[in-house]
Amino acid sequence: MKLFLIGYMGCGKSSLGRKLAKRAGYEFVDMDNIIEEREGATIPDIFAYEGEEYFRTLESNLIEELGRKEGNVIISAGGGAPTWRDNMERMTAVGYTFYLRRTPEQIASRLSPHGRQKRPKLRGLNDEELVQFMRVNMAEREPFYARASHIIECSEMSDEAIIEYILSKLQSDEQ
Ligand code: S3P
């Protein structure tokens, strides 16, 4: 069983995914980390030296590869992955997709300076520019994210409540 966590940068896919995997006894995979390890370069460097198109190709190939993976696995997908070519279809064809939805304001307040710095699209933006950029960019991405098998309105929920919700959905879907 494969479960993809999708949503905007900084919505908590990796930290929630890690906790969720522990609770459910599943393997955890972070797509960004795998790409960085395999390339031997950070995401900002991959964007800077190889370009976004190159990164997106790596991402699509990785989704394809993960789709063939055996066993129970929780996958934290990069924020832009669902919006590229047929990635959303590929993910929904092989597993569940949970969209962690949050407001731009909430994400801005969650993102540390380091969290902004390590994301090429958010680098160098001040608080006001960040919210402004995310409003536009999130609205463009929303139609892709909204094709998820499950949408979670995370803004008012604790991490624990989000994890419980996903676990309960998995149990009811498996019956
Ligand atoms: C991106 C999101 C990042 C990473 C890259 C591009 C995006 O992943 O893949 O910086 O376009 O939304 P996270 O969502 O894990 O930050």
XYZ file of N, CA and C and ligand atoms in Angstrom:
541
model
N 0.838 -1.191 0.000
C 0.000 0.000 0.000
C 0.883 1.256 0.000
N 0.569 2.161 -0.905
C 1.353 3.400 -0.960
C 0.472 4.584 -0.611
N 1.017 5.455 0.209
C 0.271 6.645 0.612
C 1.147 7.872 0.332
N 0.684 8.732 -0.565
C 1.430 9.936 -0.901
C 0.869 11.113 -0.099
N 1.755 11.843 0.567
C 1.343 13.088 1.204
C 1.700 14.202 0.239
N 0.715 15.006 -0.119
C 0.970 16.095 -1.057
C 0.498 17.421 -0.454
N 0.969 18.504 -1.026
C 0.572 19.832 -0.551
C 1.718 20.807 -0.694
N 1.453 22.037 -0.361
C 2.413 23.115 -0.576
C 3.660 22.959 0.295
N 4.752 23.577 -0.152
C 5.988 23.596 0.628
C 5.692 24.080 2.051
N 6.212 23.368 3.028
C 6.053 23.822 4.405
C 4.731 23.422 5.052
N 3.930 22.576 4.392
C 2.643 22.201 5.013
C 2.821 21.068 6.020
N 4.018 20.450 6.054
C 4.284 19.425 7.073
C 4.326 17.998 6.535
N 4.453 17.843 5.228
C 4.433 16.490 4.639
C 5.532 15.595 5.229
N 6.747 16.139 5.339
C 7.855 15.292 5.798
C 7.762 14.988 7.289
N 7.502 15.997 8.099
C 7.480 15.729 9.544
C 6.270 14.872 9.914
N 5.111 15.148 9.319
C 3.934 14.324 9.613
C 4.114 12.923 9.048
N 4.707 12.837 7.866
C 4.912 11.545 7.220
C 5.788 10.636 8.058
N 6.825 11.233 8.615
C 7.756 10.453 9.435
C 7.036 9.898 10.668
N 6.255 10.767 11.323
C 5.525 10.335 12.527
C 4.473 9.276 12.174
N 3.779 9.526 11.084
C 2.723 8.623 10.639
C 3.293 7.228 10.334
N 4.435 7.204 9.660
C 5.051 5.932 9.285
C 5.425 5.141 10.544
N 5.910 5.866 11.529
C 6.299 5.223 12.778
C 5.074 4.577 13.430
N 4.000 5.365 13.484
C 2.766 4.877 14.117
C 2.181 3.684 13.375
N 2.192 3.760 12.051
C 1.545 2.717 11.252
C 2.476 1.529 10.993
N 3.767 1.693 11.320
C 4.738 0.634 11.041
C 5.048 0.533 9.554
N 4.956 1.665 8.836
C 5.247 1.685 7.407
C 6.651 2.261 7.186
N 7.159 2.017 6.007
C 8.415 2.648 5.603
C 8.124 4.108 5.248
N 9.097 4.984 5.467
C 8.917 6.391 5.090
C 9.910 6.784 4.010
N 9.421 7.469 3.001
C 10.285 7.925 1.910
C 10.038 9.413 1.662
N 11.118 10.196 1.649
C 11.002 11.627 1.351
C 11.619 11.850 -0.034
N 10.789 12.204 -0.992
C 11.280 12.302 -2.378
C 12.433 13.291 -2.523
N 12.314 14.455 -1.888
C 13.390 15.455 -1.995
C 14.722 14.893 -1.486
N 14.639 14.171 -0.342
C 15.874 13.613 0.228
C 16.511 12.588 -0.705
N 15.674 11.739 -1.293
C 16.224 10.714 -2.202
C 16.911 11.384 -3.380
N 16.258 12.403 -3.935
C 16.843 13.090 -5.097
C 18.174 13.741 -4.708
N 18.205 14.387 -3.553
C 19.457 15.033 -3.120
C 20.578 14.005 -2.926
N 20.210 12.880 -2.295
C 21.230 11.838 -2.061
C 21.775 11.301 -3.375
N 20.864 10.988 -4.275
C 21.298 10.374 -5.544
C 22.106 11.341 -6.408
N 21.721 12.608 -6.360
C 22.418 13.608 -7.182
C 23.691 14.113 -6.508
N 23.773 13.865 -5.199
C 24.914 14.393 -4.449
C 24.917 15.912 -4.454
N 23.731 16.498 -4.464
C 23.609 17.969 -4.507
C 22.320 18.389 -3.811
N 22.310 19.615 -3.308
C 21.100 20.110 -2.661
C 20.078 20.531 -3.729
N 18.835 20.647 -3.316
C 17.785 21.059 -4.275
C 18.091 22.459 -4.852
N 18.487 23.437 -4.035
C 18.813 24.738 -4.655
C 19.924 24.608 -5.696
N 20.927 23.751 -5.441
C 22.005 23.577 -6.418
C 21.499 22.874 -7.677
N 20.632 21.890 -7.504
C 20.092 21.199 -8.694
C 19.321 22.216 -9.555
N 18.496 23.045 -8.894
C 17.747 24.076 -9.644
C 18.717 25.049 -10.331
N 19.762 25.452 -9.593
C 20.661 26.483 -10.119
C 21.516 25.962 -11.270
N 22.026 24.723 -11.143
C 22.993 24.244 -12.145
C 22.374 23.389 -13.243
N 21.273 22.704 -12.918
C 20.672 21.817 -13.931
C 19.329 22.355 -14.429
N 18.686 23.185 -13.601
C 17.413 23.769 -14.009
C 16.213 23.003 -13.471
N 15.065 23.673 -13.445
C 13.864 23.062 -12.867
C 13.381 21.863 -13.688
N 13.463 21.973 -15.001
C 12.998 20.886 -15.880
C 13.730 19.564 -15.539
N 15.019 19.679 -15.319
C 15.827 18.503 -14.966
C 15.334 17.915 -13.638
N 15.109 18.804 -12.656
C 14.622 18.345 -11.350
C 13.268 17.661 -11.496
N 12.377 18.255 -12.300
C 11.026 17.685 -12.459
C 11.078 16.315 -13.132
N 12.048 16.119 -14.024
C 12.193 14.808 -14.670
C 12.627 13.769 -13.635
N 13.555 14.167 -12.773
C 13.989 13.237 -11.706
C 12.798 12.874 -10.823
N 11.997 13.888 -10.526
C 10.837 13.690 -9.661
C 9.829 12.719 -10.307
N 9.532 12.933 -11.581
C 8.582 12.054 -12.279
C 9.097 10.622 -12.339
N 10.393 10.483 -12.639
C 10.977 9.137 -12.697
C 10.902 8.449 -11.340
N 11.094 9.237 -10.288
C 11.047 8.669 -8.934
C 9.618 8.220 -8.592
N 8.627 8.981 -9.001
C 7.232 8.582 -8.746
C 6.956 7.245 -9.438
N 7.414 7.147 -10.660
C 7.249 5.912 -11.439
C 7.901 4.739 -10.699
N 9.115 4.977 -10.225
C 9.858 3.931 -9.513
C 9.149 3.549 -8.206
N 8.693 4.549 -7.457
C 8.032 4.269 -6.178
C 6.724 3.513 -6.393
N 6.105 3.752 -7.512
C 4.858 3.059 -7.848
C 5.056 1.552 -7.950
N 6.266 1.150 -8.255
C 6.544 -0.291 -8.408
C 7.083 -0.910 -7.120
N 7.243 -0.066 -6.106
C 7.844 -0.535 -4.851
C 6.879 -1.447 -4.083
N 7.439 -2.492 -3.472
C 6.630 -3.421 -2.693
C 6.438 -2.895 -1.264
N 5.438 -3.402 -0.577
C 5.256 -3.131 0.845
C 4.497 -1.846 1.140
N 4.355 -1.572 2.430
C 3.614 -0.392 2.865
C 4.552 0.796 3.003
N 4.251 1.850 2.314
C 5.172 2.980 2.344
C 4.436 4.316 2.306
N 4.924 5.242 3.127
C 4.395 6.611 3.142
C 5.404 7.494 2.434
N 4.930 8.229 1.444
C 5.833 9.026 0.614
C 5.506 10.507 0.752
N 6.518 11.286 1.138
C 6.353 12.732 1.155
C 6.775 13.232 -0.234
N 5.802 13.747 -0.994
C 6.078 14.210 -2.362
C 6.480 15.682 -2.318
N 7.394 16.088 -3.194
C 7.751 17.507 -3.264
C 6.504 18.327 -3.619
N 6.445 19.559 -3.118
C 5.252 20.399 -3.302
C 4.834 20.624 -4.748
N 5.825 20.617 -5.654
C 5.480 20.880 -7.055
C 5.168 19.619 -7.842
N 5.470 18.448 -7.262
C 5.335 17.185 -8.007
C 3.922 16.968 -8.585
N 2.860 17.211 -7.794
C 1.521 16.927 -8.329
C 1.139 17.787 -9.538
N 1.848 18.899 -9.708
C 1.461 19.840 -10.770
C 2.196 19.559 -12.084
N 3.073 18.596 -12.091
C 3.910 18.364 -13.272
C 3.384 17.215 -14.110
N 3.107 17.526 -15.397
C 2.653 16.498 -16.349
C 1.610 15.572 -15.716
N 1.780 14.245 -15.861
C 0.738 13.339 -15.343
C 1.087 12.739 -13.979
N 1.897 13.467 -13.205
C 2.314 12.909 -11.905
C 1.137 12.602 -10.985
N 0.131 13.468 -10.994
C -1.010 13.261 -10.096
C -1.734 11.945 -10.459
N -1.895 11.711 -11.755
C -2.543 10.474 -12.210
C -1.693 9.254 -11.806
N -0.378 9.431 -11.966
C 0.511 8.309 -11.624
C 0.410 7.959 -10.149
N 0.316 8.991 -9.320
C 0.246 8.731 -7.875
C -1.095 8.104 -7.508
N -2.183 8.667 -8.044
C -3.507 8.135 -7.666
C -3.716 6.728 -8.230
N -2.994 6.396 -9.305
C -3.144 5.053 -9.894
C -2.547 3.969 -8.998
N -1.550 4.345 -8.207
C -0.862 3.299 -7.424
C -1.092 3.397 -5.913
N -1.783 4.432 -5.454
C -1.962 4.547 -4.008
C -2.947 5.625 -3.617
N -2.971 5.915 -2.327
C -3.811 6.998 -1.810
C -3.023 8.295 -1.848
N -3.730 9.394 -2.074
C -3.081 10.704 -2.021
C -3.831 11.539 -0.983
N -3.111 12.054 -0.024
C -3.701 12.914 1.010
C -3.136 14.318 0.821
N -4.023 15.257 0.602
C -3.614 16.657 0.427
C -3.709 17.382 1.769
N -2.578 17.872 2.249
C -2.544 18.627 3.511
C -2.734 20.103 3.160
N -3.939 20.594 3.337
C -4.220 21.977 2.924
C -4.064 22.954 4.089
N -3.310 24.025 3.825
C -3.139 25.099 4.815
C -3.209 26.434 4.097
N -3.423 27.505 4.850
C -3.493 28.842 4.241
C -2.073 29.381 4.033
N -1.905 30.325 3.079
C -0.587 30.933 2.872
C -0.059 31.576 4.152
N -0.942 32.224 4.897
C -0.512 32.900 6.134
C 0.038 31.881 7.130
N -0.636 30.752 7.248
C -0.176 29.753 8.206
C 1.171 29.166 7.764
N 1.302 28.899 6.483
C 2.574 28.342 6.011
C 3.701 29.352 6.201
N 3.429 30.628 5.915
C 4.461 31.656 6.091
C 4.935 31.680 7.548
N 3.996 31.533 8.482
C 4.404 31.613 9.887
C 5.138 30.345 10.324
N 4.942 29.240 9.606
C 5.630 27.989 9.963
C 7.034 27.907 9.390
N 7.301 28.640 8.305
C 8.581 28.490 7.600
C 9.694 29.316 8.238
N 10.703 28.638 8.735
C 11.862 29.318 9.327
C 12.699 29.940 8.206
N 13.643 30.831 8.554
C 14.540 31.362 7.514
C 15.251 30.238 6.764
N 15.671 29.197 7.496
C 16.337 28.067 6.823
C 15.354 27.358 5.873
N 14.113 27.202 6.351
C 13.074 26.551 5.532
C 12.831 27.303 4.227
N 12.971 28.601 4.246
C 12.797 29.406 3.021
C 14.025 29.276 2.140
N 15.173 29.323 2.781
C 16.452 29.309 2.085
C 16.653 28.026 1.284
N 16.187 26.905 1.848
C 16.437 25.616 1.161
C 15.432 25.349 0.051
N 14.469 26.272 -0.144
C 13.491 26.094 -1.231
C 13.701 27.185 -2.279
N 14.216 26.784 -3.451
C 14.600 27.788 -4.455
C 13.481 28.767 -4.802
N 12.243 28.313 -4.731
C 11.144 29.196 -5.124
C 10.822 30.253 -4.060
N 11.275 30.022 -2.831
C 10.926 30.944 -1.739
C 12.110 31.767 -1.247
N 13.267 31.471 -1.783
C 14.510 32.144 -1.351
C 14.414 33.648 -1.481
N 14.897 34.339 -0.461
C 15.049 35.786 -0.559
C 13.759 36.587 -0.450
N 12.619 35.917 -0.231
C 11.372 36.680 -0.110
C 11.178 37.113 1.344
N 10.750 38.374 1.553
C 10.412 38.772 2.919
C 8.992 38.287 3.238
N 8.538 38.503 4.476
C 7.246 37.949 4.910
C 6.107 38.324 3.975
N 6.093 39.606 3.630
C 4.989 40.104 2.798
C 5.037 39.497 1.386
N 6.235 39.470 0.813
C 6.404 38.898 -0.535
C 6.090 37.399 -0.541
N 6.449 36.761 0.559
C 6.222 35.315 0.667
C 4.724 35.003 0.612
N 3.938 35.715 1.415
C 2.492 35.479 1.438
C 1.895 35.797 0.070
N 2.351 36.894 -0.523
C 1.856 37.304 -1.833
C 2.170 36.239 -2.894
N 3.392 35.757 -2.893
C 3.805 34.725 -3.856
C 2.973 33.458 -3.654
N 2.810 33.064 -2.390
C 2.100 31.810 -2.118
C 0.625 31.895 -2.485
N 0.027 33.067 -2.300
C -1.391 33.208 -2.671
C -1.578 32.864 -4.135
N -0.722 33.441 -4.980
C -0.844 33.232 -6.424
C -0.470 31.794 -6.788
N 0.670 31.349 -6.287
C 1.185 30.028 -6.638
C 0.279 28.900 -6.120
N -0.249 29.084 -4.913
C -1.138 28.053 -4.358
C -2.425 27.955 -5.150
N -2.927 29.101 -5.576
C -4.172 29.097 -6.354
C -3.951 28.359 -7.679
N -2.769 28.513 -8.270
C -2.465 27.796 -9.519
C -2.364 26.286 -9.276
N -1.865 25.934 -8.112
C -1.644 24.515 -7.822
C -2.884 23.802 -7.290
N -3.793 24.588 -6.718
C -4.959 23.996 -6.058
C -5.716 22.966 -6.916
N -5.971 23.242 -8.225
C -6.727 22.258 -9.010
C -6.025 20.892 -9.089
N -4.695 20.900 -9.038
C -3.965 19.625 -9.066
C -4.081 18.941 -7.706
N -3.796 19.702 -6.654
C -3.863 19.127 -5.304
C -5.276 18.597 -5.006
N -6.260 19.317 -5.509
C -7.658 18.974 -5.181
C -8.099 17.646 -5.795
N -7.257 17.072 -6.668
C -7.599 15.755 -7.225
C -7.189 14.623 -6.284
N -6.682 14.963 -5.125
C -6.257 13.942 -4.152
C -7.448 13.082 -3.730
N -7.123 11.863 -3.318
C -8.217 10.993 -2.853
C -8.788 11.501 -1.527
N -7.984 12.208 -0.734
C -8.459 12.765 0.539
C -7.878 14.172 0.702
N -8.715 15.098 1.160
C -8.241 16.466 1.410
C -8.386 16.743 2.908
N -7.321 17.197 3.533
C -7.379 17.491 4.975
C -7.170 18.982 5.189
N -8.136 19.618 5.820
C -8.016 21.033 6.178
C -7.207 21.089 7.464
N -5.927 21.341 7.335
C -5.020 21.186 8.488
C -4.948 22.391 9.413
N -5.399 23.556 8.935
C -5.128 24.796 9.672
C -5.519 24.754 11.146
N -6.656 24.139 11.437
C -7.127 24.120 12.826
C -6.795 22.815 13.544
N -6.014 21.969 12.903
C -5.781 20.641 13.491
C -4.372 20.507 14.058
N -4.263 19.743 15.155
C -2.919 19.443 15.684
C -2.321 18.327 14.829
N -0.994 18.164 14.916
C -0.335 17.073 14.182
C -0.955 15.732 14.554
N -1.196 15.588 15.859
C -1.748 14.328 16.357
C -3.117 14.044 15.720
N -3.946 15.085 15.626
C -5.284 14.913 15.042
C -5.183 14.552 13.550
N -4.224 15.149 12.867
C -4.051 14.846 11.429
C -3.631 13.381 11.263
N -2.707 12.953 12.119
C -2.240 11.562 12.041
C -3.389 10.587 12.325
N -4.156 10.894 13.378
C -5.296 10.028 13.720
C -6.286 9.956 12.558
N -6.522 11.101 11.940
C -7.474 11.166 10.824
C -6.999 10.264 9.677
N -5.720 10.386 9.322
C -5.205 9.580 8.203
C -5.264 8.087 8.549
N -4.893 7.752 9.783
C -4.932 6.338 10.184
C -6.360 5.803 10.113
N -7.330 6.622 10.545
C -8.720 6.149 10.518
C -9.193 5.953 9.076
N -8.780 6.839 8.170
C -9.153 6.708 6.751
C -8.546 5.438 6.165
N -7.297 5.182 6.535
C -6.644 3.986 6.000
C -7.372 2.739 6.454
N -7.768 2.740 7.736
C -8.476 1.564 8.248
C -9.797 1.365 7.534
N -10.555 2.468 7.357
C -11.874 2.298 6.727
C -11.734 1.964 5.236
N -10.699 2.495 4.575
C -10.513 2.175 3.155
C -10.054 0.743 2.937
N -9.367 0.208 3.935
C -8.853 -1.143 3.768
C -9.916 -2.203 4.024
N -11.038 -1.793 4.618
C -12.086 -2.793 4.927
C -12.960 -3.082 3.720
C 9.063 22.533 -4.525
C 8.914 21.936 -3.296
C 10.027 21.360 -2.539
C 11.142 20.883 -3.491
C 11.517 21.990 -4.419
C 10.363 22.519 -5.253
C 7.889 23.175 -5.161
O 9.558 20.279 -1.745
O 10.724 19.738 -4.186
O 12.055 23.035 -3.644
O 7.953 23.540 -6.352
O 6.845 23.299 -4.476
P 8.733 20.488 -0.351
O 7.295 20.614 -0.706
O 9.015 19.234 0.385
O 9.280 21.694 0.285
